[in-house]
CSV table of C-alpha atoms in Angstrom, one decimal:
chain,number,residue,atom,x,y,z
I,1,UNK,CA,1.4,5.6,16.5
I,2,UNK,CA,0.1,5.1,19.9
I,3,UNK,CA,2.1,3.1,22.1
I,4,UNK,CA,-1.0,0.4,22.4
I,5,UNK,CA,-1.0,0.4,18.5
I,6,UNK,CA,2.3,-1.4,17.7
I,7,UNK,CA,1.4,-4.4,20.2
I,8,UNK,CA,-1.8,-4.9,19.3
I,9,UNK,CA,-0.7,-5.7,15.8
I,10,UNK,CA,1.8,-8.7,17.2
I,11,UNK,CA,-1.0,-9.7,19.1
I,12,UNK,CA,-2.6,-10.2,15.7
I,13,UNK,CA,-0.2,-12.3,14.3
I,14,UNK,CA,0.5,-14.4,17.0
I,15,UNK,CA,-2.9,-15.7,16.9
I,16,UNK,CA,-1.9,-16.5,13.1
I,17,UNK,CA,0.7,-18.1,14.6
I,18,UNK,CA,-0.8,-19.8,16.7
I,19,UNK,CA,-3.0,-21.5,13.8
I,20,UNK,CA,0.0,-22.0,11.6
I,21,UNK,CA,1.6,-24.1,14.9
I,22,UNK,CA,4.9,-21.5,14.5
I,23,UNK,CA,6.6,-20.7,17.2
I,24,UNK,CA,8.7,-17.5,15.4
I,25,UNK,CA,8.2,-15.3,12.8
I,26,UNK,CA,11.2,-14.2,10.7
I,27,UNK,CA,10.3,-11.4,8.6
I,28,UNK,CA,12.6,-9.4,6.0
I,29,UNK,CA,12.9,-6.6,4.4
I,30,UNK,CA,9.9,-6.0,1.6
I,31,UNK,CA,9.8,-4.3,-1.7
I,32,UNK,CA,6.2,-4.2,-3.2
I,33,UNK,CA,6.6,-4.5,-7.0
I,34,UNK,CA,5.0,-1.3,-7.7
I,35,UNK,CA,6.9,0.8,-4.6
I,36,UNK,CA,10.2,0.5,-6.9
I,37,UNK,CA,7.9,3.6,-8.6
I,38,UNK,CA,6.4,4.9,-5.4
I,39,UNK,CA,7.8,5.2,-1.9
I,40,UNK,CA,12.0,3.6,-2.5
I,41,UNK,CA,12.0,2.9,1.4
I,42,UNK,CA,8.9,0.5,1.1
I,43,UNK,CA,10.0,-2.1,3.9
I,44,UNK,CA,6.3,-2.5,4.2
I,45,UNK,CA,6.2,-5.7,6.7
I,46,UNK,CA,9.5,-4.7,9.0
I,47,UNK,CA,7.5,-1.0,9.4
I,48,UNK,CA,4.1,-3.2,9.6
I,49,UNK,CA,5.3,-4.7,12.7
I,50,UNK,CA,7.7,-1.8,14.3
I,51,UNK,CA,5.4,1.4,12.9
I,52,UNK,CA,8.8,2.7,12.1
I,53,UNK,CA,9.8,3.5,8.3
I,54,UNK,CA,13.5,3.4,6.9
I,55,UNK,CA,16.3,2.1,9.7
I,56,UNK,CA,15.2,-1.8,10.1
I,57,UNK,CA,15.8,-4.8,7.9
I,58,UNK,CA,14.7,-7.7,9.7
I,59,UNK,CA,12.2,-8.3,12.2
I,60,UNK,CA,12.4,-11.9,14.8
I,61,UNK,CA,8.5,-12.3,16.5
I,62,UNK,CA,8.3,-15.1,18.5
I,63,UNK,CA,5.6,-16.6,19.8
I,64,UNK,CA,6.4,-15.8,23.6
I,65,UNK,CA,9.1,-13.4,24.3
I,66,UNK,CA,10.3,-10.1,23.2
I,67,UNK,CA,10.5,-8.8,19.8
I,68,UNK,CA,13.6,-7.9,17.8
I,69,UNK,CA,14.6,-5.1,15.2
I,70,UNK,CA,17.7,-5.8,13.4
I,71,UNK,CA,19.3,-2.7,11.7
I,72,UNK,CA,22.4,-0.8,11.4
I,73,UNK,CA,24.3,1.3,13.3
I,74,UNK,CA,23.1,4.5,11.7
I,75,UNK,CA,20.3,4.0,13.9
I,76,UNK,CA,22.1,4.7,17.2
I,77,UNK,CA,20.9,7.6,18.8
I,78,UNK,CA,18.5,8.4,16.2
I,79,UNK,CA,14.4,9.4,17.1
I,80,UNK,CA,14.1,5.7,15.8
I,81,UNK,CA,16.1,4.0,18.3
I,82,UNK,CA,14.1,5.7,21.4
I,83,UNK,CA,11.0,5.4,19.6
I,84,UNK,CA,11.8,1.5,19.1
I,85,UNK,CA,12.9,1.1,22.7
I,86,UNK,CA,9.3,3.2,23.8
I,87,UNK,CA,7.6,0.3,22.0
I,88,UNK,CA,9.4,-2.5,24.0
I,89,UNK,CA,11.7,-3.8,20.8
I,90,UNK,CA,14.7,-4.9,21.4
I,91,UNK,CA,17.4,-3.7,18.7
I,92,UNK,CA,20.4,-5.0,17.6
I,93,UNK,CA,23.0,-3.8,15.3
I,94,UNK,CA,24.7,-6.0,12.7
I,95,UNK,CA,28.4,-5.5,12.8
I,96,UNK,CA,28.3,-8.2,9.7
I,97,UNK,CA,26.5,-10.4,7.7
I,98,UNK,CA,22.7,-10.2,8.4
I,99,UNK,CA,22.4,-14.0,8.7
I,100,UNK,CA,24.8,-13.9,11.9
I,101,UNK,CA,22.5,-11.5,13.6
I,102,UNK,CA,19.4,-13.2,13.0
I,103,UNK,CA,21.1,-16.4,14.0
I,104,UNK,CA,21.8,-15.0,17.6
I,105,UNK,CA,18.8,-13.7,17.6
I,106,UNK,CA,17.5,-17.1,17.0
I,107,UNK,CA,19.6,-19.0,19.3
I,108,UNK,CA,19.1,-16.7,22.2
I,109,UNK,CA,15.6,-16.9,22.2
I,110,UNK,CA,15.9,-20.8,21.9
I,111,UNK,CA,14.6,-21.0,18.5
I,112,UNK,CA,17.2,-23.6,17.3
I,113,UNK,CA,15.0,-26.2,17.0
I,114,UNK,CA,11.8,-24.0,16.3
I,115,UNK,CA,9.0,-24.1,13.6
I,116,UNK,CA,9.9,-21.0,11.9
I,117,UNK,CA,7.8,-18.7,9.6
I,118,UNK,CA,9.4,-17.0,6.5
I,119,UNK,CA,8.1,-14.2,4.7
I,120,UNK,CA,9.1,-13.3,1.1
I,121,UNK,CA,9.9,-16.7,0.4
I,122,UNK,CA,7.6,-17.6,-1.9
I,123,UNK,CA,4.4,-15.6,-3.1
I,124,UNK,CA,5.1,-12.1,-1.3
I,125,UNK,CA,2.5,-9.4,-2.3
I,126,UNK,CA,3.6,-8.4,-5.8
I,127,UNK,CA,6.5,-11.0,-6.2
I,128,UNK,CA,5.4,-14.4,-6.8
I,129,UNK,CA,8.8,-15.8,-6.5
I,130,UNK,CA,10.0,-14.4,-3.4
I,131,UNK,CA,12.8,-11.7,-3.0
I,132,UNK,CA,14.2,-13.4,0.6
I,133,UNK,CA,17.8,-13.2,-0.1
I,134,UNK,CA,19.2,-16.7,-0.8
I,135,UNK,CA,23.0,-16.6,0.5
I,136,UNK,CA,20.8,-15.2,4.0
I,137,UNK,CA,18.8,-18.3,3.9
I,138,UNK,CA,21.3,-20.5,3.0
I,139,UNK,CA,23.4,-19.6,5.6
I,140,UNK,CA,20.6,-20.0,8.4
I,141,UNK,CA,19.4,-23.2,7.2
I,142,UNK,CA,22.6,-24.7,7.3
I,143,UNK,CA,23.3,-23.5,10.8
I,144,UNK,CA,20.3,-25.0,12.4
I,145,UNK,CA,19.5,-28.0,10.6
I,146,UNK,CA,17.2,-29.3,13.3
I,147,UNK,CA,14.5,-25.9,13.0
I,148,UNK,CA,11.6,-26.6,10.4
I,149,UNK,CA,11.5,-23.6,8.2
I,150,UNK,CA,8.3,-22.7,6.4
I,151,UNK,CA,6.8,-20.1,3.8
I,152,UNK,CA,4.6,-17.5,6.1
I,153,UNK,CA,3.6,-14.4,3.6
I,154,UNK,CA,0.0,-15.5,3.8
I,155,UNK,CA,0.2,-15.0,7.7
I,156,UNK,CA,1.3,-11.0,7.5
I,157,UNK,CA,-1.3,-10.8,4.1
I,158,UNK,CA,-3.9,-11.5,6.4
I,159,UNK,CA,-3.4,-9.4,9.7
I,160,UNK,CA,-2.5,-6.3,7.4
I,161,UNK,CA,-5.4,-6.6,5.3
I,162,UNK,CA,-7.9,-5.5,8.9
I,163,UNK,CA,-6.9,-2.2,9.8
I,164,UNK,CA,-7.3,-0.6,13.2
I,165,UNK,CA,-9.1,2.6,14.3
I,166,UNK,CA,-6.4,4.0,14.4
I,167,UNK,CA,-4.7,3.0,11.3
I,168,UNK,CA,-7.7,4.0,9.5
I,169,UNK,CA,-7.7,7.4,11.1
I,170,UNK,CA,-4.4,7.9,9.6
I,171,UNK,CA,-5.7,6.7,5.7
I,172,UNK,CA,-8.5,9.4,6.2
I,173,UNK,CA,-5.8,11.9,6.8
I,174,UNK,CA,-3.6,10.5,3.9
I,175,UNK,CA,-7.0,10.9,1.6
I,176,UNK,CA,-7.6,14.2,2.8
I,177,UNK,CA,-3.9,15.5,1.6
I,178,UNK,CA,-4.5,13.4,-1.5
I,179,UNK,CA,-7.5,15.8,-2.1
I,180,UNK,CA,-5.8,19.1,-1.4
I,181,UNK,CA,-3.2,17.6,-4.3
I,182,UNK,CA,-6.1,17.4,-5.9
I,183,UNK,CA,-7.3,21.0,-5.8
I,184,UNK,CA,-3.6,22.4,-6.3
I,185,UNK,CA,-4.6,20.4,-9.7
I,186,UNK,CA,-7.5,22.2,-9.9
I,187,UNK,CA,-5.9,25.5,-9.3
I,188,UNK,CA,-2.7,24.7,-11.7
I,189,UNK,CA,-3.5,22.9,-15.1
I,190,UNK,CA,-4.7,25.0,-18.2
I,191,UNK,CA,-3.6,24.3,-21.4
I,192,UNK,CA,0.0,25.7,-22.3
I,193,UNK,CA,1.0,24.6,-18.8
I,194,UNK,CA,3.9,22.2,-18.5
I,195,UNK,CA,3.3,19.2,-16.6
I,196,UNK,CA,6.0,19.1,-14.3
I,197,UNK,CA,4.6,22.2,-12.7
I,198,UNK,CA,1.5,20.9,-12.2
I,199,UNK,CA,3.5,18.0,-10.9
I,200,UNK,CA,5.7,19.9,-8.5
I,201,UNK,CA,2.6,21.8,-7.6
I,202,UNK,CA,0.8,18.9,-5.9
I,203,UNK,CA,3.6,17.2,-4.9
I,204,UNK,CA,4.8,20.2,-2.3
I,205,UNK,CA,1.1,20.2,-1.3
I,206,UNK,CA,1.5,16.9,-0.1
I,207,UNK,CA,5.0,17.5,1.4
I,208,UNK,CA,3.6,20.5,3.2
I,209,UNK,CA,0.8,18.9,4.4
I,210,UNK,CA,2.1,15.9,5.8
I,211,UNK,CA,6.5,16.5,5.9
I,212,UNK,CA,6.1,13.1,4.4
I,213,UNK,CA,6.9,12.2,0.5
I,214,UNK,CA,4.0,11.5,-1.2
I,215,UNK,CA,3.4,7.4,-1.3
I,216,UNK,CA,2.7,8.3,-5.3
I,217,UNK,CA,2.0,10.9,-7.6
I,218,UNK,CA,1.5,10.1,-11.4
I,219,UNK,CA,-0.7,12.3,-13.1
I,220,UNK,CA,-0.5,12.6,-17.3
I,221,UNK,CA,-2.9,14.7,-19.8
I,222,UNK,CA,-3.6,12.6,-23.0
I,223,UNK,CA,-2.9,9.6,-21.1
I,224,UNK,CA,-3.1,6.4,-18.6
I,225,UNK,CA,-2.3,8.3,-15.2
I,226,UNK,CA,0.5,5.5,-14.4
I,227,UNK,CA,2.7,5.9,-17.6
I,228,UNK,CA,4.3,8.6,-16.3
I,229,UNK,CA,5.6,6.2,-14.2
I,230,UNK,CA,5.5,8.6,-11.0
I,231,UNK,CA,7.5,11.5,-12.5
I,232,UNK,CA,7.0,15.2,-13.7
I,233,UNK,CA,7.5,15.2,-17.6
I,234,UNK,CA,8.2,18.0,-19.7
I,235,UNK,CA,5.0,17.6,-21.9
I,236,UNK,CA,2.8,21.0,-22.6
I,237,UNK,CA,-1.0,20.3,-22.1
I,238,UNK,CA,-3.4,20.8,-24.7
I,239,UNK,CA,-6.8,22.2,-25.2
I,240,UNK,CA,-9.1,19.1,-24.8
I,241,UNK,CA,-7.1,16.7,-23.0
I,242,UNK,CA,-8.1,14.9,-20.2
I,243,UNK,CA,-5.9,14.8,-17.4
I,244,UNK,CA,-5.8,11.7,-14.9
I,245,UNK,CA,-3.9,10.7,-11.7
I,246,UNK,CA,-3.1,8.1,-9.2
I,247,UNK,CA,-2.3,10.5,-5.8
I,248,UNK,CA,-1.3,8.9,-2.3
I,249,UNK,CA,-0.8,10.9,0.7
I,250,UNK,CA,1.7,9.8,3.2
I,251,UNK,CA,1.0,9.2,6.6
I,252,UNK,CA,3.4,7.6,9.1
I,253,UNK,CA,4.2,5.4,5.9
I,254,UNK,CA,0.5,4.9,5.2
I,255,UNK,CA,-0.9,5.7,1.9
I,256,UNK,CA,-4.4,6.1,0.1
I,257,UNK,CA,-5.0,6.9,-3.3
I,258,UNK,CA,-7.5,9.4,-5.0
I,259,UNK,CA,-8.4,9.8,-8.6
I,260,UNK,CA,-10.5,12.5,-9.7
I,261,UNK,CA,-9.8,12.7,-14.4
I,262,UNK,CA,-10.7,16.2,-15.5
I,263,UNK,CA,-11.0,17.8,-18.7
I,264,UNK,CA,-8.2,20.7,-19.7
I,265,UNK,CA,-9.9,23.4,-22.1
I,266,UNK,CA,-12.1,22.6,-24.9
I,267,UNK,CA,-12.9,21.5,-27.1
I,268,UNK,CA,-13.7,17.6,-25.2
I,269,UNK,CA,-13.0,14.5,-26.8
I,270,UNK,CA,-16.3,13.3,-28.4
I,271,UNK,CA,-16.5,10.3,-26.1
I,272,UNK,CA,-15.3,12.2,-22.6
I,273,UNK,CA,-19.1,13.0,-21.4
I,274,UNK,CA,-20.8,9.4,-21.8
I,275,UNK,CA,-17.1,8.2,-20.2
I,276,UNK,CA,-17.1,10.0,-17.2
I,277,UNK,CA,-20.8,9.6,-16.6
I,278,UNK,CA,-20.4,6.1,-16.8
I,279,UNK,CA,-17.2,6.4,-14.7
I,280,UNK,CA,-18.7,8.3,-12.1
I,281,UNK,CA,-22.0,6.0,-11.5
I,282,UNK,CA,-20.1,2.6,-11.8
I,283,UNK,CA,-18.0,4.2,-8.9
I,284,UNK,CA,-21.3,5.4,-6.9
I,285,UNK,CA,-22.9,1.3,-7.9
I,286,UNK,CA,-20.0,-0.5,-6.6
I,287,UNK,CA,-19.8,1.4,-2.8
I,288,UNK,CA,-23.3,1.0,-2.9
I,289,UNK,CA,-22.7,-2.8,-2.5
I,290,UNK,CA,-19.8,-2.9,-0.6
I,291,UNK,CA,-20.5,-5.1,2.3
I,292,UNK,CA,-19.0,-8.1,4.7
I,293,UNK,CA,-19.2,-11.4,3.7
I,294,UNK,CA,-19.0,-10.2,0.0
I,295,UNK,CA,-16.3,-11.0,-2.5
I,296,UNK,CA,-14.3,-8.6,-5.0
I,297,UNK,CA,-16.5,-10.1,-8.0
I,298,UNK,CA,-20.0,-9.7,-6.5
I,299,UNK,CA,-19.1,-5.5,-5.8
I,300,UNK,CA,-17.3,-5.6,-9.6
I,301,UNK,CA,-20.5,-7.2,-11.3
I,302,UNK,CA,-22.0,-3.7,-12.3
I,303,UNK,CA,-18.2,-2.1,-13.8
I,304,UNK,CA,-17.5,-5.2,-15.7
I,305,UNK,CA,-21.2,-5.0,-17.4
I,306,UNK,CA,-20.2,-1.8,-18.1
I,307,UNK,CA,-16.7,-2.8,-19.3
I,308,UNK,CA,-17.9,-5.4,-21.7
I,309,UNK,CA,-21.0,-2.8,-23.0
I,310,UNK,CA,-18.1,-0.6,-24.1
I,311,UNK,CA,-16.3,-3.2,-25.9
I,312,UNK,CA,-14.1,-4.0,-23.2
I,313,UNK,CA,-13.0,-7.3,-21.6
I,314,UNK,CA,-14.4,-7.8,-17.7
I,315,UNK,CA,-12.1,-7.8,-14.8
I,316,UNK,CA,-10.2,-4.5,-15.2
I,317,UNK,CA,-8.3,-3.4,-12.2
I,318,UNK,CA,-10.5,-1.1,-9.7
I,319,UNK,CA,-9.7,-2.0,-6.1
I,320,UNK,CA,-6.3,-0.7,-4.9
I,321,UNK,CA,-5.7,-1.3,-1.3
I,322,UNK,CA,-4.3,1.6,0.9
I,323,UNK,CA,-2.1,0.8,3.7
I,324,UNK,CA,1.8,0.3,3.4
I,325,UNK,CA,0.6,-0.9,-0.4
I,326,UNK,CA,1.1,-4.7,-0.1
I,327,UNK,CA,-2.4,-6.3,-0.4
I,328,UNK,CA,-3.9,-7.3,-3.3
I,329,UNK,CA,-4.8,-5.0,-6.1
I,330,UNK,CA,-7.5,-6.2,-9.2
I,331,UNK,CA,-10.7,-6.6,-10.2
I,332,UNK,CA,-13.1,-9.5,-10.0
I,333,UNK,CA,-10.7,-12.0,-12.3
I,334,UNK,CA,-8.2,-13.9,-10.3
I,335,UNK,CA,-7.4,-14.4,-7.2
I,336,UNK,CA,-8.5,-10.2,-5.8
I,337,UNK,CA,-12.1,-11.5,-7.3
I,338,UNK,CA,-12.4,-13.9,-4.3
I,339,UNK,CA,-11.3,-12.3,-1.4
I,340,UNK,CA,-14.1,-11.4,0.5
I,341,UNK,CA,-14.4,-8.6,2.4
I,342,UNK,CA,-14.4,-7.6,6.4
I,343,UNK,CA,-15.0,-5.0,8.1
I,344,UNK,CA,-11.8,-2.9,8.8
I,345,UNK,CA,-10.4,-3.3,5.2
I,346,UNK,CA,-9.7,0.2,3.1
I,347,UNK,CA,-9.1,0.6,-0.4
I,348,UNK,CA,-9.2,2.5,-3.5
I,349,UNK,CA,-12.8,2.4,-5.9
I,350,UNK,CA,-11.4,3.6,-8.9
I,351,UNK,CA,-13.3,2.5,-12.3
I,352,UNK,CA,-11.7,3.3,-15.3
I,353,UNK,CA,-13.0,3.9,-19.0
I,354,UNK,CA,-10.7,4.1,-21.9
I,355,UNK,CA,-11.6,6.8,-24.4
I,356,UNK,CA,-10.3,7.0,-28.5
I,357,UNK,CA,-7.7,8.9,-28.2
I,358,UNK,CA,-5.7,7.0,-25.4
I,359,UNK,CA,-6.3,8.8,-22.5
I,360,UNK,CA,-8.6,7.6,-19.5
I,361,UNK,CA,-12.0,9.0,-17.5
I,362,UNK,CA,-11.5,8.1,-13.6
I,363,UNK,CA,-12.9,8.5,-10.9
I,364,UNK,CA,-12.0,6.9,-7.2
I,365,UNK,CA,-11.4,7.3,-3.9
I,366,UNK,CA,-10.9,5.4,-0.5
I,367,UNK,CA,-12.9,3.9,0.9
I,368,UNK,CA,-13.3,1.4,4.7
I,369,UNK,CA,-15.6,-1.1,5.1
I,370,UNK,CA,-18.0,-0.8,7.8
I,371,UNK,CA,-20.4,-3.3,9.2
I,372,UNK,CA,-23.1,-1.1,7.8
I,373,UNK,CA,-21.5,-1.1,4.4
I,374,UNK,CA,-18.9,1.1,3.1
I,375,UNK,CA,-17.7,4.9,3.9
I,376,UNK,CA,-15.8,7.2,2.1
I,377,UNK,CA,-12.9,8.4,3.7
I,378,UNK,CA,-12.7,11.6,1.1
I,379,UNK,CA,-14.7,14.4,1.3
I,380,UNK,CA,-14.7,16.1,-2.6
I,381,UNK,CA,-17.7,16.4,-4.4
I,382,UNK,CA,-17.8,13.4,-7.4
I,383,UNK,CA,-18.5,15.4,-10.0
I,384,UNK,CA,-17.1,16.6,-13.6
I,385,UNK,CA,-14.4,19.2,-13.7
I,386,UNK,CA,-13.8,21.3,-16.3
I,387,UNK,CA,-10.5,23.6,-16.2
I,388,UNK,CA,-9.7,26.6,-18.2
């Protein structure tokens, strides 16, 4: 990341803050539910605010004053700890409990008696219930009874969701390598191949491209892309499967997912042609009216006509946002139905039709909204492939 990339995002928040009436931001560690399957690192808000993925846990923003990194000492003379330093953070290495170091942190920055943000506490993206560990909280709550403590996910949800230039450079690149996995796919499956080599085959694509692992690769023939749950299998594909996937790139930690179902051999499933048809102009319909101002249910209104023509119920999942993976993913039920979109925001249009025999046609790909409307960040031709 630039070095005017990393302040311009605390920038961000601090106006939040500045809203919220909190003077600091404490912000922890976060494990999106679905990263436990995709990147293991996944500190997703701590790398949000550092651009750094892996060596810190914690990260203290306060409202005036410098920002701090806490990690451990395995960063010490790393790339990390220069880069960090570059970026004007202040580190500081825990010699014990996390909650000591935070509470100096605190202290020296005169936050004893501070309004105080907390992310993870309560509705983190994926985790409705938190995952900020209690004995930590317990232990800084109890040392400075006089601060005012407060749930602050919301704040992060927010500034995340509006990427930057430059961030959304970087999901174009991660889309790009998503679609050479995509042709190493192309190039790879037949029937009588194993999965796990058509697996292995675009996952060193990815790798190669980028030296970074891929943010998630689950592809299966016969099947839902997602139940291979992110790993090569040992399953042969057969003559007139249909083969699907859910492929992020990695980026400096940034992902963006591609989908692109094709057929394996022949003979096709009876109801593949009408599925994928269907599949590929719902996709074409909904960036059509992608705009500003717009909510997740007025761009899903032509999918979930579709959904309930097929004997399906409305509000199946086709927006998946790129990033670091923590907004909201869904369709137009619930609470993804009413966000309404901005300019900046990126994600994943990726309709999905169930066919008879279990497996799925879909098609997607990321996307950014523009003021105009929405562009593609891939560059594939939307089409029907046949392989072998």
């Amino acid at each position: 990341w630039s070095l005017d990339e990393i302040p311009r995002r605390w920038q961000a928040v601090r106006q939040q803050m500045k809203q919220a009436n909190l003077d600091c931001l404490l912000v922890c560690q976060h494990h999106p539910g679905e990263m436990i399957t995709e990147r293991l690192d996944g500190d997703a808000d701590v790398e949000y605010l550092t651009g750094i993925p892996l060596p810190f846990k914690w990260v203290v923003l306060p409202y005036e004053g410098k920002v701090t990194a806490i990690s451990t000492n395995q960063v010490k003379g790393t790339r990390e700890e220069k880069l960090t330093q570059e970026r004007g953070i202040d580190i500081r290495f825990a010699e014990g409990p996390w909650s000591a170091s935070i509470l100096d942190t605190l202290r020296e920055n005169n936050l004893s008696q501070a309004r105080i943000g907390v992310t993870d506490l309560v509705d983190s993206a994926r985790q409705p219930e938190g995952e900020f560990p209690y004995t930590t909280y317990d232990r800084i709550l109890k040392a400075l009874p006089q601060a005012k403590f407060q749930p602050a996910s919301y704040l992060l949800d927010k500034v995340e969701a509006i990427h930057s230039p430059e961030e959304i450079a970087v999901m174009e690149k991660t889309t790009h390598i998503g679609e050479m996995a995509l042709q190493a796919m192309f190039d790879a499956a037949r029937p009588g191949v194993i999965h796990r080599v058509v697996w292995l085959a675009m996952f060193n694509t990815m790798v190669n491209a980028s030296g970074e692992r891929p943010f998630r690769l689950s592809i299966r023939a016969g099947g839902p892309a997602n139940s291979s749950l992110n790993r090569p299998l040992e399953e042969v594909m057969r003559a007139g499967q249909v083969l699907s996937q859910e492929c992020s790139g990695c980026v400096l930690g940034y992902g963006s997912q591609v989908n692109h179902s094709v057929l394996v051999g022949s003979p096709a499933p009876a109801d593949w042609d009408a599925a994928a048809k269907d599949c590929l102009d719902t996709f074409q319909e909904v960036i059509a009216a992608i705009a500003p101002g717009k909510t997740v249910k007025e761009i899903c209104a032509t999918y979930d006509k579709r959904l309930v023509a097929r004997g399906e119920r409305p509000g199946a999942l086709v927006i998946h946002s790129g990033g670091l993976g923590t907004q909201p993913r869904g369709g137009s039920s619930g609470p993804t139905g009413e966000i309404v979109l901005q300019a900046g925001m990126v994600f994943d249009v990726k309709p999905s039709f169930r066919l008879k025999d279990g497996s799925t046609a879909q098609f997607g790909d990321s996307v950014v909204v523009t003021e105009k409307g929405a562009r593609r960040l891939g560059e594939r031709d939307m089409k029907v492939v046949k392989l072998g």
